PDB file of C-alpha atoms in Angstrom:
ATOM      1  CA  GLY A  10      70.536-189.611 -52.728  1.00  0.00           C
ATOM      2  CA  GLU A  11      67.065-189.620 -51.354  1.00  0.00           C
ATOM      3  CA  SER A  12      64.191-189.212 -53.718  1.00  0.00           C
ATOM      4  CA  VAL A  13      60.449-189.104 -53.853  1.00  0.00           C
ATOM      5  CA  GLY A  14      58.661-191.984 -55.529  1.00  0.00           C
ATOM      6  CA  LEU A  15      55.185-192.973 -56.588  1.00  0.00           C
ATOM      7  CA  HIS A  16      53.202-196.154 -56.137  1.00  0.00           C
ATOM      8  CA  LEU A  17      51.361-196.285 -59.464  1.00  0.00           C
ATOM      9  CA  PRO A  18      52.501-195.005 -62.861  1.00  0.00           C
ATOM     10  CA  THR A  19      48.991-194.734 -64.394  1.00  0.00           C
ATOM     11  CA  LEU A  20      45.471-194.220 -63.138  1.00  0.00           C
ATOM     12  CA  SER A  21      42.353-194.459 -65.284  1.00  0.00           C
ATOM     13  CA  VAL A  22      39.029-193.197 -63.961  1.00  0.00           C
ATOM     14  CA  GLN A  23      35.588-192.343 -65.241  1.00  0.00           C
ATOM     15  CA  GLU A  24      34.397-188.767 -65.324  1.00  0.00           C
ATOM     16  CA  GLY A  25      32.764-187.898 -62.043  1.00  0.00           C
ATOM     17  CA  ASP A  26      34.691-190.443 -60.004  1.00  0.00           C
ATOM     18  CA  ASN A  27      37.048-189.450 -57.238  1.00  0.00           C
ATOM     19  CA  SER A  28      40.755-189.966 -57.965  1.00  0.00           C
ATOM     20  CA  ILE A  29      43.475-190.762 -55.478  1.00  0.00           C
ATOM     21  CA  ILE A  30      47.118-190.421 -56.452  1.00  0.00           C
ATOM     22  CA  ASN A  31      49.747-191.644 -54.038  1.00  0.00           C
ATOM     23  CA  CYS A  32      53.329-190.739 -53.345  1.00  0.00           C
ATOM     24  CA  ALA A  33      55.988-192.130 -51.033  1.00  0.00           C
ATOM     25  CA  TYR A  34      58.870-190.010 -49.902  1.00  0.00           C
ATOM     26  CA  SER A  35      62.072-191.121 -48.270  1.00  0.00           C
ATOM     27  CA  ASN A  36      63.560-187.973 -46.762  1.00  0.00           C
ATOM     28  CA  SER A  37      62.208-187.719 -43.242  1.00  0.00           C
ATOM     29  CA  ALA A  38      63.702-184.220 -42.999  1.00  0.00           C
ATOM     30  CA  SER A  39      61.428-182.865 -45.719  1.00  0.00           C
ATOM     31  CA  ASP A  40      59.087-180.246 -44.337  1.00  0.00           C
ATOM     32  CA  TYR A  41      57.195-179.111 -47.373  1.00  0.00           C
ATOM     33  CA  PHE A  42      55.326-181.000 -50.056  1.00  0.00           C
ATOM     34  CA  ILE A  43      53.650-179.896 -53.250  1.00  0.00           C
ATOM     35  CA  TRP A  44      51.502-181.542 -55.871  1.00  0.00           C
ATOM     36  CA  TYR A  45      51.930-180.406 -59.445  1.00  0.00           C
ATOM     37  CA  LYS A  46      49.949-181.078 -62.604  1.00  0.00           C
ATOM     38  CA  GLN A  47      51.798-181.194 -65.894  1.00  0.00           C
ATOM     39  CA  GLU A  48      50.144-181.225 -69.277  1.00  0.00           C
ATOM     40  CA  SER A  49      52.023-182.316 -72.351  1.00  0.00           C
ATOM     41  CA  GLY A  50      54.686-179.839 -73.415  1.00  0.00           C
ATOM     42  CA  LYS A  51      54.082-177.485 -70.506  1.00  0.00           C
ATOM     43  CA  GLY A  52      55.723-176.669 -67.234  1.00  0.00           C
ATOM     44  CA  PRO A  53      54.397-177.941 -63.890  1.00  0.00           C
ATOM     45  CA  GLN A  54      51.313-176.215 -62.567  1.00  0.00           C
ATOM     46  CA  PHE A  55      50.894-175.804 -58.822  1.00  0.00           C
ATOM     47  CA  ILE A  56      47.877-177.630 -57.396  1.00  0.00           C
ATOM     48  CA  ILE A  57      48.194-177.698 -53.634  1.00  0.00           C
ATOM     49  CA  ASP A  58      50.839-177.798 -50.966  1.00  0.00           C
ATOM     50  CA  ILE A  59      51.176-178.904 -47.373  1.00  0.00           C
ATOM     51  CA  ARG A  60      53.690-178.345 -44.643  1.00  0.00           C
ATOM     52  CA  SER A  61      54.942-181.077 -42.368  1.00  0.00           C
ATOM     53  CA  ASN A  62      53.074-179.689 -39.358  1.00  0.00           C
ATOM     54  CA  MET A  63      49.775-180.502 -41.059  1.00  0.00           C
ATOM     55  CA  ASP A  64      48.034-183.784 -41.909  1.00  0.00           C
ATOM     56  CA  LYS A  65      45.443-182.543 -44.344  1.00  0.00           C
ATOM     57  CA  ARG A  66      44.777-179.567 -46.520  1.00  0.00           C
ATOM     58  CA  GLN A  67      41.859-178.892 -48.806  1.00  0.00           C
ATOM     59  CA  GLY A  68      41.519-176.809 -51.902  1.00  0.00           C
ATOM     60  CA  GLN A  69      38.933-176.578 -54.596  1.00  0.00           C
ATOM     61  CA  ARG A  70      38.075-180.206 -55.485  1.00  0.00           C
ATOM     62  CA  VAL A  71      41.489-181.327 -54.230  1.00  0.00           C
ATOM     63  CA  THR A  72      42.715-182.601 -50.891  1.00  0.00           C
ATOM     64  CA  VAL A  73      46.243-183.471 -49.877  1.00  0.00           C
ATOM     65  CA  LEU A  74      46.887-185.904 -47.049  1.00  0.00           C
ATOM     66  CA  LEU A  75      50.233-186.289 -45.354  1.00  0.00           C
ATOM     67  CA  ASN A  76      51.160-189.277 -43.202  1.00  0.00           C
ATOM     68  CA  LYS A  77      54.565-188.611 -41.740  1.00  0.00           C
ATOM     69  CA  THR A  78      54.663-191.898 -39.868  1.00  0.00           C
ATOM     70  CA  VAL A  79      54.858-193.905 -43.078  1.00  0.00           C
ATOM     71  CA  LYS A  80      56.149-191.029 -45.216  1.00  0.00           C
ATOM     72  CA  HIS A  81      53.199-191.069 -47.541  1.00  0.00           C
ATOM     73  CA  LEU A  82      51.467-188.305 -49.437  1.00  0.00           C
ATOM     74  CA  SER A  83      48.251-188.495 -51.408  1.00  0.00           C
ATOM     75  CA  LEU A  84      46.260-186.243 -53.679  1.00  0.00           C
ATOM     76  CA  GLN A  85      42.516-186.673 -53.847  1.00  0.00           C
ATOM     77  CA  ILE A  86      40.593-185.135 -56.726  1.00  0.00           C
ATOM     78  CA  ALA A  87      36.837-185.006 -56.311  1.00  0.00           C
ATOM     79  CA  ALA A  88      34.473-185.371 -59.267  1.00  0.00           C
ATOM     80  CA  THR A  89      37.305-185.892 -61.718  1.00  0.00           C
ATOM     81  CA  GLN A  90      36.834-184.179 -65.049  1.00  0.00           C
ATOM     82  CA  PRO A  91      38.394-184.806 -68.489  1.00  0.00           C
ATOM     83  CA  GLY A  92      40.385-181.609 -68.024  1.00  0.00           C
ATOM     84  CA  ASP A  93      42.115-183.227 -65.069  1.00  0.00           C
ATOM     85  CA  SER A  94      43.859-185.658 -67.417  1.00  0.00           C
ATOM     86  CA  ALA A  95      47.581-184.997 -67.053  1.00  0.00           C
ATOM     87  CA  VAL A  96      50.681-186.230 -65.274  1.00  0.00           C
ATOM     88  CA  TYR A  97      50.742-185.515 -61.557  1.00  0.00           C
ATOM     89  CA  PHE A  98      53.962-185.132 -59.610  1.00  0.00           C
ATOM     90  CA  CYS A  99      54.589-184.841 -55.940  1.00  0.00           C
ATOM     91  CA  ALA A 100      57.611-182.823 -54.886  1.00  0.00           C
ATOM     92  CA  GLU A 101      59.304-182.277 -51.592  1.00  0.00           C
ATOM     93  CA  ASN A 102      62.005-180.194 -50.040  1.00  0.00           C
ATOM     94  CA  GLN A 103      63.265-178.783 -46.802  1.00  0.00           C
ATOM     95  CA  ALA A 104      63.960-175.239 -45.758  1.00  0.00           C
ATOM     96  CA  GLY A 105      63.711-173.558 -49.133  1.00  0.00           C
ATOM     97  CA  THR A 106      66.031-175.846 -51.029  1.00  0.00           C
ATOM     98  CA  ALA A 107      65.295-177.106 -54.522  1.00  0.00           C
ATOM     99  CA  LEU A 108      62.214-179.212 -55.009  1.00  0.00           C
ATOM    100  CA  ILE A 109      62.819-182.901 -55.636  1.00  0.00           C
ATOM    101  CA  PHE A 110      60.193-184.504 -57.828  1.00  0.00           C
ATOM    102  CA  GLY A 111      58.650-187.952 -57.759  1.00  0.00           C
ATOM    103  CA  LYS A 112      58.287-190.129 -60.835  1.00  0.00           C
ATOM    104  CA  GLY A 113      54.804-189.031 -61.807  1.00  0.00           C
ATOM    105  CA  THR A 114      51.389-190.616 -62.231  1.00  0.00           C
ATOM    106  CA  THR A 115      49.463-190.298 -65.461  1.00  0.00           C
ATOM    107  CA  LEU A 116      45.796-189.646 -64.792  1.00  0.00           C
ATOM    108  CA  SER A 117      43.460-190.546 -67.641  1.00  0.00           C
ATOM    109  CA  VAL A 118      39.828-189.497 -67.339  1.00  0.00           C
ATOM    110  CA  SER A 119      37.286-190.956 -69.706  1.00  0.00           C
ATOM    111  CA  SER A 120      33.807-189.528 -70.273  1.00  0.00           C
TER     112      SER A 120
ATOM    113  CA  GLY B   1      51.576-162.325 -59.604  1.00  0.00           C
ATOM    114  CA  ALA B   2      54.597-164.648 -59.641  1.00  0.00           C
ATOM    115  CA  VAL B   3      54.993-165.213 -63.359  1.00  0.00           C
ATOM    116  CA  VAL B   4      58.066-166.874 -64.830  1.00  0.00           C
ATOM    117  CA  SER B   5      58.702-166.546 -68.522  1.00  0.00           C
ATOM    118  CA  GLN B   6      60.950-168.982 -70.342  1.00  0.00           C
ATOM    119  CA  HIS B   7      62.260-168.457 -73.854  1.00  0.00           C
ATOM    120  CA  PRO B   8      62.395-169.968 -76.387  1.00  0.00           C
ATOM    121  CA  SER B   9      59.652-172.532 -76.040  1.00  0.00           C
ATOM    122  CA  ARG B  10      61.149-174.675 -78.780  1.00  0.00           C
ATOM    123  CA  VAL B  11      64.549-174.737 -80.417  1.00  0.00           C
ATOM    124  CA  ILE B  12      66.206-176.983 -82.934  1.00  0.00           C
ATOM    125  CA  CYS B  13      69.953-176.755 -83.314  1.00  0.00           C
ATOM    126  CA  LYS B  14      72.707-178.585 -85.095  1.00  0.00           C
ATOM    127  CA  SER B  15      75.037-180.881 -83.234  1.00  0.00           C
ATOM    128  CA  GLY B  16      78.093-179.013 -81.975  1.00  0.00           C
ATOM    129  CA  THR B  17      76.409-175.636 -81.647  1.00  0.00           C
ATOM    130  CA  SER B  18      75.375-173.824 -78.469  1.00  0.00           C
ATOM    131  CA  VAL B  19      71.905-172.855 -77.364  1.00  0.00           C
ATOM    132  CA  LYS B  20      70.882-170.285 -74.767  1.00  0.00           C
ATOM    133  CA  ILE B  21      67.662-170.565 -72.784  1.00  0.00           C
ATOM    134  CA  GLU B  22      66.352-167.609 -70.789  1.00  0.00           C
ATOM    135  CA  CYS B  23      64.295-167.645 -67.634  1.00  0.00           C
ATOM    136  CA  ARG B  24      62.780-164.400 -66.426  1.00  0.00           C
ATOM    137  CA  SER B  25      60.749-163.563 -63.349  1.00  0.00           C
ATOM    138  CA  LEU B  26      58.313-160.959 -64.624  1.00  0.00           C
ATOM    139  CA  ASP B  27      56.757-159.498 -61.492  1.00  0.00           C
ATOM    140  CA  PHE B  28      59.114-160.383 -58.679  1.00  0.00           C
ATOM    141  CA  GLN B  29      62.790-160.545 -57.936  1.00  0.00           C
ATOM    142  CA  ALA B  30      64.132-164.063 -57.872  1.00  0.00           C
ATOM    143  CA  THR B  31      67.112-164.530 -55.632  1.00  0.00           C
ATOM    144  CA  THR B  32      67.294-168.195 -56.528  1.00  0.00           C
ATOM    145  CA  MET B  33      66.502-170.042 -59.722  1.00  0.00           C
ATOM    146  CA  PHE B  34      66.515-173.740 -60.402  1.00  0.00           C
ATOM    147  CA  TRP B  35      67.046-175.556 -63.690  1.00  0.00           C
ATOM    148  CA  TYR B  36      65.503-178.934 -64.386  1.00  0.00           C
ATOM    149  CA  ARG B  37      65.690-181.350 -67.266  1.00  0.00           C
ATOM    150  CA  GLN B  38      62.920-183.735 -68.198  1.00  0.00           C
ATOM    151  CA  PHE B  39      63.205-186.626 -70.643  1.00  0.00           C
ATOM    152  CA  PRO B  40      60.064-188.098 -72.233  1.00  0.00           C
ATOM    153  CA  LYS B  41      57.788-189.890 -69.783  1.00  0.00           C
ATOM    154  CA  GLN B  42      60.145-189.151 -66.915  1.00  0.00           C
ATOM    155  CA  SER B  43      60.176-186.826 -63.981  1.00  0.00           C
ATOM    156  CA  LEU B  44      61.898-183.488 -63.593  1.00  0.00           C
ATOM    157  CA  MET B  45      65.531-183.889 -62.621  1.00  0.00           C
ATOM    158  CA  LEU B  46      67.266-181.023 -60.883  1.00  0.00           C
ATOM    159  CA  MET B  47      70.322-179.863 -62.806  1.00  0.00           C
ATOM    160  CA  ALA B  48      71.513-176.859 -60.857  1.00  0.00           C
ATOM    161  CA  THR B  49      70.665-174.102 -58.427  1.00  0.00           C
ATOM    162  CA  SER B  50      71.690-170.581 -59.248  1.00  0.00           C
ATOM    163  CA  ASN B  51      71.800-167.669 -56.848  1.00  0.00           C
ATOM    164  CA  GLU B  52      71.958-164.137 -58.118  1.00  0.00           C
ATOM    165  CA  GLY B  53      75.513-162.869 -58.216  1.00  0.00           C
ATOM    166  CA  SER B  54      77.221-166.139 -57.412  1.00  0.00           C
ATOM    167  CA  LYS B  55      78.206-169.352 -59.129  1.00  0.00           C
ATOM    168  CA  ALA B  56      75.632-172.023 -59.734  1.00  0.00           C
ATOM    169  CA  THR B  57      75.604-175.218 -57.728  1.00  0.00           C
ATOM    170  CA  TYR B  58      75.372-178.253 -59.974  1.00  0.00           C
ATOM    171  CA  GLU B  59      73.883-181.605 -59.108  1.00  0.00           C
ATOM    172  CA  GLN B  60      76.053-184.683 -59.263  1.00  0.00           C
ATOM    173  CA  GLY B  61      76.502-185.880 -62.809  1.00  0.00           C
ATOM    174  CA  VAL B  62      75.693-182.544 -64.457  1.00  0.00           C
ATOM    175  CA  GLU B  63      78.642-181.124 -66.375  1.00  0.00           C
ATOM    176  CA  LYS B  64      79.088-177.484 -65.398  1.00  0.00           C
ATOM    177  CA  ASP B  65      81.231-176.758 -68.451  1.00  0.00           C
ATOM    178  CA  LYS B  66      78.526-178.071 -70.739  1.00  0.00           C
ATOM    179  CA  PHE B  67      75.551-176.460 -69.043  1.00  0.00           C
ATOM    180  CA  LEU B  68      76.579-172.895 -68.320  1.00  0.00           C
ATOM    181  CA  ILE B  69      74.303-171.010 -65.957  1.00  0.00           C
ATOM    182  CA  ASN B  70      74.373-167.276 -65.456  1.00  0.00           C
ATOM    183  CA  HIS B  71      72.193-165.438 -62.939  1.00  0.00           C
ATOM    184  CA  ALA B  72      73.447-161.916 -63.351  1.00  0.00           C
ATOM    185  CA  SER B  73      70.304-160.122 -62.214  1.00  0.00           C
ATOM    186  CA  LEU B  74      67.372-160.735 -59.910  1.00  0.00           C
ATOM    187  CA  THR B  75      65.030-161.268 -62.848  1.00  0.00           C
ATOM    188  CA  LEU B  76      67.077-163.256 -65.330  1.00  0.00           C
ATOM    189  CA  SER B  77      68.888-166.568 -65.385  1.00  0.00           C
ATOM    190  CA  THR B  78      70.236-168.191 -68.519  1.00  0.00           C
ATOM    191  CA  LEU B  79      71.177-171.761 -69.291  1.00  0.00           C
ATOM    192  CA  THR B  80      73.538-172.292 -72.200  1.00  0.00           C
ATOM    193  CA  VAL B  81      73.927-175.782 -73.580  1.00  0.00           C
ATOM    194  CA  THR B  82      77.372-175.770 -75.158  1.00  0.00           C
ATOM    195  CA  SER B  83      78.481-178.077 -77.958  1.00  0.00           C
ATOM    196  CA  ALA B  84      75.067-179.684 -77.989  1.00  0.00           C
ATOM    197  CA  HIS B  85      74.679-183.314 -78.947  1.00  0.00           C
ATOM    198  CA  PRO B  86      71.549-185.339 -79.741  1.00  0.00           C
ATOM    199  CA  GLU B  87      71.579-186.829 -76.235  1.00  0.00           C
ATOM    200  CA  ASP B  88      71.089-183.301 -74.877  1.00  0.00           C
ATOM    201  CA  SER B  89      67.684-183.203 -76.540  1.00  0.00           C
ATOM    202  CA  SER B  90      65.238-182.777 -73.705  1.00  0.00           C
ATOM    203  CA  PHE B  91      62.676-180.506 -72.069  1.00  0.00           C
ATOM    204  CA  TYR B  92      64.391-177.881 -69.928  1.00  0.00           C
ATOM    205  CA  ILE B  93      62.367-176.117 -67.239  1.00  0.00           C
ATOM    206  CA  CYS B  94      63.320-173.312 -64.902  1.00  0.00           C
ATOM    207  CA  SER B  95      61.856-172.373 -61.567  1.00  0.00           C
ATOM    208  CA  ALA B  96      62.265-169.057 -59.824  1.00  0.00           C
ATOM    209  CA  SER B  97      62.208-168.567 -56.093  1.00  0.00           C
ATOM    210  CA  LYS B  98      62.006-165.639 -53.739  1.00  0.00           C
ATOM    211  CA  PRO B  99      62.385-166.994 -50.221  1.00  0.00           C
ATOM    212  CA  GLY B 100      60.205-165.544 -47.536  1.00  0.00           C
ATOM    213  CA  THR B 101      57.190-164.709 -49.616  1.00  0.00           C
ATOM    214  CA  GLY B 102      55.220-167.918 -49.326  1.00  0.00           C
ATOM    215  CA  TYR B 103      55.806-171.292 -50.762  1.00  0.00           C
ATOM    216  CA  ASP B 104      53.609-171.148 -53.810  1.00  0.00           C
ATOM    217  CA  TYR B 105      55.070-167.825 -54.725  1.00  0.00           C
ATOM    218  CA  GLY B 106      58.506-169.207 -54.122  1.00  0.00           C
ATOM    219  CA  TYR B 107      58.381-172.057 -56.624  1.00  0.00           C
ATOM    220  CA  THR B 108      56.999-170.756 -59.851  1.00  0.00           C
ATOM    221  CA  PHE B 109      57.866-172.680 -62.981  1.00  0.00           C
ATOM    222  CA  GLY B 110      58.447-171.537 -66.509  1.00  0.00           C
ATOM    223  CA  SER B 111      56.649-173.139 -69.419  1.00  0.00           C
ATOM    224  CA  GLY B 112      59.710-175.091 -70.498  1.00  0.00           C
ATOM    225  CA  THR B 113      61.966-175.234 -73.545  1.00  0.00           C
ATOM    226  CA  ARG B 114      61.929-178.181 -75.899  1.00  0.00           C
ATOM    227  CA  LEU B 115      65.481-178.605 -77.224  1.00  0.00           C
ATOM    228  CA  THR B 116      66.066-180.850 -80.203  1.00  0.00           C
ATOM    229  CA  VAL B 117      69.620-181.401 -81.374  1.00  0.00           C
ATOM    230  CA  VAL B 118      69.962-182.787 -84.898  1.00  0.00           C
TER     231      VAL B 118
END
């Protein structure tokens, strides 16, 4: 079946840098995308979402970009902090069906 | 609002026994709940979708007789791992959904259950 994938498995940044985490999706029918943060031993924590009729959405220190032409999603974290260290997953679905998760990127922030 | 409680957070059981995991929506009624399984350093894999009052829909490769799902009320879904074996050891996570109330409200995740079968 179709699935969501990620370009890079790990990302190491210095505190204060901006982080960019990428995601490629294969289901062109997907109309909703979410980024989740998962810390060790915990469930996924919602970060930001975007619908397919949008190209960009901003939250607090985070921005999600959606490029439907190449089926690419990215999460930008501004001024990355040690507390941002975690595994980040993109997820996608269509019309209220179950979310399908990508493989995950481990973000490591050093001070 | 939109809190999902999952219990227990950790469980160790002997091989051949059964384990029940509960997923509760605390402040909303969840018409649909989803169960995921996550192995170490891997992503969340959808196991099944359960709708209140009807049978669960299982993903390909997930044994419905081994992973029993019951969604008898709008606030509770249970996953029972029957005749557990060491290969069933994993992190099980539920998600509760109430369609029509906004996406972030509609996909709230529990804190997960770490199952270890010895």
